[in-house]
Every structure is written in structure tokens, then in C-alpha cells.
Short mmCIF file of C-alpha atoms and ligand atoms in Angstrom, two decimals:
data_model
loop_
_atom_site.label_atom_id
_atom_site.label_comp_id
_atom_site.label_asym_id
_atom_site.label_seq_id
_atom_site.Cartn_x
_atom_site.Cartn_y
_atom_site.Cartn_z
CA MET A 15 6.35 11.43 22.06
CA GLY A 16 7.04 8.58 19.65
CA ALA A 17 9.28 8.55 16.60
CA VAL A 18 8.23 8.11 12.97
CA VAL A 19 10.04 5.52 10.86
CA VAL A 20 9.34 5.80 7.13
CA LEU A 21 9.73 2.80 4.84
CA GLY A 22 9.43 4.00 1.26
CA SER A 23 10.83 5.40 -1.94
CA LEU A 24 13.28 8.15 -2.82
CA ASN A 25 13.01 9.52 -6.36
CA ILE A 26 14.44 12.33 -8.40
CA ASP A 27 11.42 13.94 -10.09
CA SER A 28 11.85 15.42 -13.58
CA VAL A 29 8.94 17.83 -13.86
CA VAL A 30 7.64 19.43 -17.06
CA GLU A 31 4.78 21.93 -17.09
CA VAL A 32 2.25 21.31 -19.86
CA GLU A 33 -0.90 23.13 -20.95
CA ARG A 34 -2.74 19.84 -20.94
CA HIS A 35 -1.85 16.16 -20.62
CA PRO A 36 -1.11 14.22 -23.84
CA GLN A 37 -3.39 11.51 -25.23
CA PRO A 38 -1.85 8.06 -25.89
CA GLY A 39 0.26 8.31 -29.06
CA GLU A 40 0.37 12.14 -28.91
CA THR A 41 3.50 14.32 -28.60
CA LEU A 42 3.21 17.67 -26.82
CA ILE A 43 5.72 20.45 -26.26
CA GLY A 44 6.08 21.40 -22.60
CA GLY A 45 8.24 23.78 -20.55
CA ASP A 46 11.84 23.33 -19.44
CA VAL A 47 12.47 20.23 -17.37
CA VAL A 48 13.03 21.00 -13.69
CA LYS A 49 14.48 18.45 -11.27
CA HIS A 50 13.08 18.13 -7.76
CA PHE A 51 13.55 15.69 -4.92
CA GLY A 52 10.55 13.38 -4.70
CA GLY A 53 9.37 9.84 -4.05
CA LYS A 54 6.42 9.12 -1.83
CA GLY A 55 8.55 7.86 1.04
CA ALA A 56 10.90 10.82 1.10
CA ASN A 57 8.08 13.34 0.59
CA GLN A 58 6.27 11.84 3.57
CA ALA A 59 9.41 11.73 5.72
CA ILE A 60 10.12 15.41 5.08
CA ALA A 61 6.51 16.35 5.86
CA ALA A 62 6.75 14.41 9.14
CA ALA A 63 10.05 16.09 10.03
CA ARG A 64 8.63 19.54 9.23
CA ALA A 65 5.69 18.70 11.50
CA GLY A 66 8.15 18.22 14.34
CA ALA A 67 8.63 14.44 14.45
CA LYS A 68 11.88 12.58 15.03
CA VAL A 69 12.14 10.70 11.73
CA GLY A 70 14.22 7.75 10.55
CA PHE A 71 14.19 6.41 6.99
CA VAL A 72 14.47 2.84 5.70
CA GLY A 73 15.03 2.62 1.94
CA ARG A 74 17.58 2.48 -0.85
CA VAL A 75 19.28 4.83 -3.29
CA GLY A 76 21.76 4.05 -6.03
CA ASP A 77 25.50 4.36 -5.62
CA ASP A 78 25.36 7.51 -7.77
CA ALA A 79 25.41 11.30 -7.48
CA ASP A 80 21.61 11.42 -7.07
CA GLY A 81 21.92 9.05 -4.14
CA ASP A 82 24.61 11.25 -2.55
CA ALA A 83 22.45 14.33 -3.03
CA TYR A 84 19.44 12.60 -1.53
CA LEU A 85 21.24 11.53 1.62
CA GLN A 86 22.34 15.13 2.15
CA ARG A 87 18.82 16.35 1.44
CA LEU A 88 17.23 14.10 4.10
CA ALA A 89 19.94 14.96 6.61
CA SER A 90 19.28 18.68 6.06
CA PHE A 91 15.79 18.08 7.48
CA GLY A 92 17.24 16.22 10.46
CA ILE A 93 16.12 12.82 9.15
CA ASP A 94 18.20 9.83 10.26
CA THR A 95 19.62 8.26 7.07
CA MET A 96 21.63 5.51 8.76
CA HIS A 97 19.32 2.88 7.25
CA VAL A 98 19.15 4.24 3.72
CA ALA A 99 21.30 1.65 1.93
CA ARG A 100 23.19 2.09 -1.35
CA THR A 101 22.71 -0.34 -4.25
CA SER A 102 25.62 -0.52 -6.72
CA GLY A 103 24.96 -0.62 -10.44
CA VAL A 104 21.35 0.56 -10.12
CA PRO A 105 20.20 4.18 -10.43
CA THR A 106 18.44 6.08 -7.70
CA GLY A 107 14.68 6.06 -8.37
CA HIS A 108 13.31 8.57 -10.88
CA ALA A 109 9.88 9.89 -11.78
CA ALA A 110 8.76 11.66 -14.96
CA ILE A 111 6.00 14.12 -14.03
CA ALA A 112 3.83 16.36 -16.18
CA VAL A 113 1.91 19.16 -14.41
CA ASP A 114 -0.89 20.98 -16.23
CA GLY A 115 -2.20 24.51 -15.79
CA SER A 116 -4.64 23.48 -13.04
CA GLY A 117 -1.90 21.77 -11.00
CA GLU A 118 -3.01 18.23 -11.91
CA ASN A 119 -0.22 15.76 -12.63
CA THR A 120 0.58 12.46 -14.30
CA ILE A 121 3.53 10.44 -13.00
CA ILE A 122 5.61 7.57 -14.34
CA VAL A 123 7.99 6.06 -11.78
CA SER A 124 11.19 4.20 -12.65
CA PRO A 125 11.88 2.53 -9.27
CA GLY A 126 15.62 1.86 -9.63
CA ALA A 127 17.10 1.23 -6.19
CA ASN A 128 13.66 1.44 -4.53
CA ALA A 129 12.85 -1.94 -6.08
CA ARG A 130 15.89 -3.46 -4.33
CA VAL A 131 14.57 -2.90 -0.79
CA THR A 132 14.21 -6.33 0.82
CA VAL A 133 13.03 -7.83 4.08
CA GLY A 134 16.71 -7.94 5.00
CA ASP A 135 16.65 -4.12 5.21
CA LEU A 136 14.05 -4.17 8.00
CA ALA A 137 16.39 -4.88 10.93
CA PRO A 138 16.11 -1.27 12.21
CA LEU A 139 12.41 -1.82 12.85
CA GLY A 140 13.51 -3.91 15.82
CA SER A 141 13.92 -0.63 17.70
CA LEU A 142 10.25 0.35 17.28
CA GLY A 143 8.14 0.47 20.43
CA ALA A 144 4.79 1.62 21.76
CA GLY A 145 4.05 5.19 20.68
CA ASP A 146 6.21 4.97 17.56
CA VAL A 147 4.67 5.10 14.09
CA LEU A 148 5.78 3.14 11.04
CA LEU A 149 4.72 4.99 7.86
CA CYS A 150 4.73 3.01 4.60
CA SER A 151 3.74 3.64 0.98
CA LEU A 152 3.84 1.22 -1.92
CA GLU A 153 6.72 2.27 -4.17
CA VAL A 154 8.76 -0.48 -2.52
CA ASP A 155 7.95 -4.21 -2.71
CA THR A 156 4.56 -4.86 -1.10
CA ALA A 157 5.87 -8.09 0.51
CA VAL A 158 8.47 -5.97 2.32
CA VAL A 159 5.80 -3.50 3.43
CA ALA A 160 3.64 -6.36 4.70
CA GLU A 161 6.49 -7.78 6.75
CA ALA A 162 7.35 -4.33 8.12
CA VAL A 163 3.77 -3.81 9.34
CA ARG A 164 3.82 -7.21 11.04
CA ILE A 165 7.13 -6.40 12.77
CA ALA A 166 5.79 -3.02 13.91
CA ALA A 167 2.66 -4.66 15.33
CA ALA A 168 4.71 -7.28 17.17
CA ARG A 169 6.70 -4.44 18.78
CA GLY A 170 3.57 -2.56 19.82
CA ALA A 171 4.09 0.28 17.31
CA ARG A 172 1.37 1.78 15.13
CA SER A 173 1.44 1.49 11.32
CA VAL A 174 0.07 4.07 8.93
CA VAL A 175 -0.09 2.54 5.44
CA ASN A 176 -0.64 4.77 2.42
CA LEU A 177 -1.92 2.43 -0.29
CA ALA A 178 -0.30 4.46 -3.07
CA PRO A 179 0.26 3.57 -5.81
CA TYR A 180 -2.59 1.13 -5.24
CA ALA A 181 -1.78 -2.53 -4.71
CA PRO A 182 -3.69 -5.04 -2.61
CA LEU A 183 -2.02 -6.06 0.67
CA PRO A 184 -2.77 -9.24 2.66
CA ALA A 185 -5.91 -8.94 4.80
CA ASP A 186 -3.98 -9.39 8.08
CA VAL A 187 -1.74 -6.43 7.17
CA LEU A 188 -4.69 -4.23 6.24
CA ASP A 189 -6.20 -5.06 9.62
CA LEU A 190 -3.02 -4.13 11.49
CA ALA A 191 -2.71 -0.70 9.86
CA ASP A 192 -4.32 2.18 11.75
CA PRO A 193 -5.13 3.79 9.44
CA VAL A 194 -4.82 2.64 5.85
CA VAL A 195 -4.79 5.94 3.92
CA VAL A 196 -6.37 6.01 0.45
CA ASN A 197 -7.65 8.63 -1.94
CA LYS A 198 -11.03 8.26 -3.64
CA HIS A 199 -9.58 6.30 -6.54
CA GLU A 200 -7.60 3.91 -4.32
CA ASN A 201 -10.63 3.46 -2.08
CA ALA A 202 -12.68 2.34 -5.10
CA LEU A 203 -9.95 -0.17 -5.98
CA LEU A 204 -10.00 -1.51 -2.39
CA TRP A 205 -13.74 -2.07 -2.67
CA ALA A 206 -13.34 -3.68 -6.09
CA ASP A 207 -10.84 -6.10 -4.54
CA ASP A 208 -13.30 -6.82 -1.73
CA LEU A 209 -10.80 -5.63 0.89
CA VAL A 210 -12.15 -3.95 4.02
CA PRO A 211 -9.39 -2.72 6.35
CA ARG A 212 -10.20 -2.26 10.02
CA SER A 213 -9.31 1.45 9.90
CA VAL A 214 -9.53 3.48 6.68
CA LEU A 215 -8.84 7.16 6.17
CA VAL A 216 -10.07 8.44 2.80
CA THR A 217 -8.70 11.70 1.44
CA LEU A 218 -11.27 13.41 -0.78
CA GLY A 219 -9.29 16.29 -2.28
CA GLY A 220 -11.28 19.51 -2.04
CA GLU A 221 -13.97 17.68 -0.04
CA GLY A 222 -11.63 16.99 2.90
CA SER A 223 -10.96 13.65 4.55
CA ARG A 224 -12.93 10.98 6.42
CA TRP A 225 -11.71 8.52 9.04
CA GLY A 226 -14.46 6.58 10.81
CA GLN A 227 -16.66 9.13 12.57
CA ASN A 228 -14.20 11.94 11.89
CA VAL A 229 -14.94 14.11 8.86
CA VAL A 230 -12.58 17.04 8.38
CA PRO A 231 -13.06 19.68 5.65
CA ALA A 232 -10.22 20.51 3.27
CA GLN A 233 -8.30 23.68 3.95
CA LYS A 234 -8.27 26.21 1.14
CA ALA A 235 -4.92 26.62 -0.60
CA ALA A 236 -3.71 30.17 -1.21
CA ALA A 237 -2.91 29.12 -4.81
CA VAL A 238 -2.80 25.77 -6.60
CA VAL A 239 0.52 25.42 -8.44
CA ASP A 240 1.19 21.67 -8.24
CA THR A 241 -0.77 18.97 -6.40
CA THR A 242 2.00 16.32 -6.67
CA GLY A 243 2.99 16.40 -3.01
CA ALA A 244 -0.43 16.90 -1.41
CA GLY A 245 -1.16 13.28 -0.48
CA ASP A 246 2.35 12.74 0.84
CA SER A 247 2.27 15.93 2.91
CA TYR A 248 -1.01 14.74 4.37
CA CYS A 249 0.35 11.30 5.29
CA GLY A 250 3.64 12.54 6.73
CA THR A 251 1.96 15.20 8.86
CA LEU A 252 -0.71 12.76 10.02
CA ALA A 253 1.96 10.25 11.12
CA ALA A 254 3.88 12.97 12.98
CA ALA A 255 0.74 14.09 14.81
CA LEU A 256 -0.23 10.53 15.75
CA ALA A 257 3.30 9.88 17.04
CA ALA A 258 2.94 13.01 19.15
CA GLY A 259 -0.24 11.59 20.70
CA VAL A 260 -2.60 14.08 19.01
CA ALA A 261 -6.28 13.03 18.75
CA ASP A 262 -7.33 11.59 15.39
CA ALA A 263 -9.49 14.54 14.24
CA ASP A 264 -6.80 17.06 15.22
CA ALA A 265 -4.17 15.00 13.39
CA MET A 266 -6.41 15.12 10.29
CA GLU A 267 -6.74 18.92 10.64
CA ALA A 268 -2.96 19.30 10.79
CA ALA A 269 -2.56 16.98 7.81
CA SER A 270 -5.13 18.94 5.78
CA ALA A 271 -3.33 22.20 6.52
CA ALA A 272 -0.01 20.71 5.40
CA ALA A 273 -1.59 19.36 2.20
CA ALA A 274 -3.08 22.78 1.39
CA LEU A 275 0.31 24.41 1.84
CA SER A 276 2.09 21.79 -0.29
CA VAL A 277 0.14 22.64 -3.46
CA THR A 278 1.44 26.22 -3.44
CA TRP A 279 4.93 25.29 -4.75
CA LEU A 280 6.14 23.42 -7.82
CA GLY A 281 7.49 19.99 -6.87
CA ALA A 282 6.51 17.51 -4.19
CA GLN A 283 8.74 18.87 -1.44
CA PRO A 284 9.21 22.34 0.06
O1 LIG B 100 3.38 11.26 -4.57
C1 LIG B 100 4.18 12.02 -5.41
C2 LIG B 100 5.43 11.27 -5.76
O2 LIG B 100 5.06 10.14 -6.53
C3 LIG B 100 6.42 12.01 -6.62
O3 LIG B 100 7.36 12.75 -5.88
C4 LIG B 100 7.04 10.93 -7.46
O4 LIG B 100 8.39 10.70 -7.20
C5 LIG B 100 6.21 9.67 -7.18
O5 LIG B 100 6.83 8.86 -6.26
#
């Protein structure tokens, strides 16, 4: 059974429930602000750990109380934080999130320390080997993600690359990833950029997910409270299943089940 190494972001999410999302230039009154742990990287790492994987994290937090809290948070899920570095004078990443009555969200990310992750932070990837999975998302510098995928490939490890938030990656990197994970919107942007990765898994919300010949229906959520963490739960669980040697379609089933569960609570993480 391989390990999962996550390269990605750690954010503190400030979440406000709203009846509907504001138009540009409009002010709305929402509910009380609630703080949750978030960030695509950390959400995915926690999903992978909950799915049973041995997980290590490569990223950055600020040298602040939020950074302290986040290191404890990851450790409480058994995630190896040895390679989460501290950046002085820069805040831990934050996200401002509005969630409406149907669970749909809008997110503004202030990257803070996440934007200070460099290629110099990738030394731990030297321990990757066959069977391991590198899981990346794009709230850290895309040049760093590209280099990480190349290092993983050189070491015989698999890369799962969640192209969220969407940014184009070099064609060689898109061809190394197996799979590139996109939602419908990101998939349209890939096509618009004329980029065709070798292996693409498209998540289709309530319509399920598609990866090559594998088409897996969505699992029905008991209740939809907040969809913020659904994509990350999917990616983290998928990576854990692939690292465990599970067949692609079964890994997608497990990921769909985790995504359905994740929408039943407010916030991106359990
Ligand atoms: O994917 C959801 C995440 O996006 C949130 O937790 C927020 O921090 C942003 O990174």
C-alpha cells in the first residue's frame, strides 16, 4: 500500500450563510461568521487520511496562531506535518466563503503563506516511490506543482492533479498526471485552452463522474448543507484508494461516497 503526499494549500475559511449570493456592487446581510479549517490541499489531505491512507503534507502556513492551530489540526488526523514550513511576516492563507440556502458557495482566497511555497520545498518528494501518490491542487504556484509532478514521475510515483482553481499546466505535466481531475467548468476551460491530458477524470456533480470508460453515478446525499468540500473530499478519497491499489472504478465509487457525505456538514472538513 502506497502513501499519499499532498502538495497544496491550507486556509482558514470564514464562512457566512446567505439567502442568495450578492450581485457586483450589492451589499447583503448574512449570518454570523463561522471559522473553519479549509484550503483545497488540507481538505484533500484530511479526506485521504480519513479514507485510511498514510498522508504527508508539503505546504506553508504563517508564523501565526492560525498556523499553529493548523499544524495541530493535521496532526490530529495522523497527517505528517514535518514538511509544512512556516513563513514569517505572512499570514496563514484565508478564504472568504458565502454559502446560500441550496448549499452553493462563492469563495475568495487570500493565499498568504500558500503563495510562498517554492520548488525548494519539494525535497521531501525525493522519498516517493512506486505505489505512492502525489496529490496536487492549484492554490500554490503552478510552476511548483509542475516540478512536483515531474519529480514524482521520475521516482515512479503516480500524480493526481486537481486543476482547481483552474490554471493551465504545461502539456508534459498534464500528460504525466493520472488522472487530471476537473469539474465541468474546469473541463470546459481545458478545452478552450486546447489542452488534452492523457488521463482526465471529470466530476459532474449530481450526474456522477467519468474517467475514460468508467462512468460512476453520484451518490445521493442525506442532506445538502454546504458543497464547499465536495470536490476536495472526492480527490482525497480517490488518491487514497489509488494508493491502496484499488481499481479505478471502485476508487471513483469510494470518492463519490465521500463527496456525498461531505455536503452534509457546514464547512469543507469534517
Ligand atoms: O475547495 C474548497 C476550498 O477552497 C475552501 O476550503 C477554501 O479554503 C478554498 O481553498
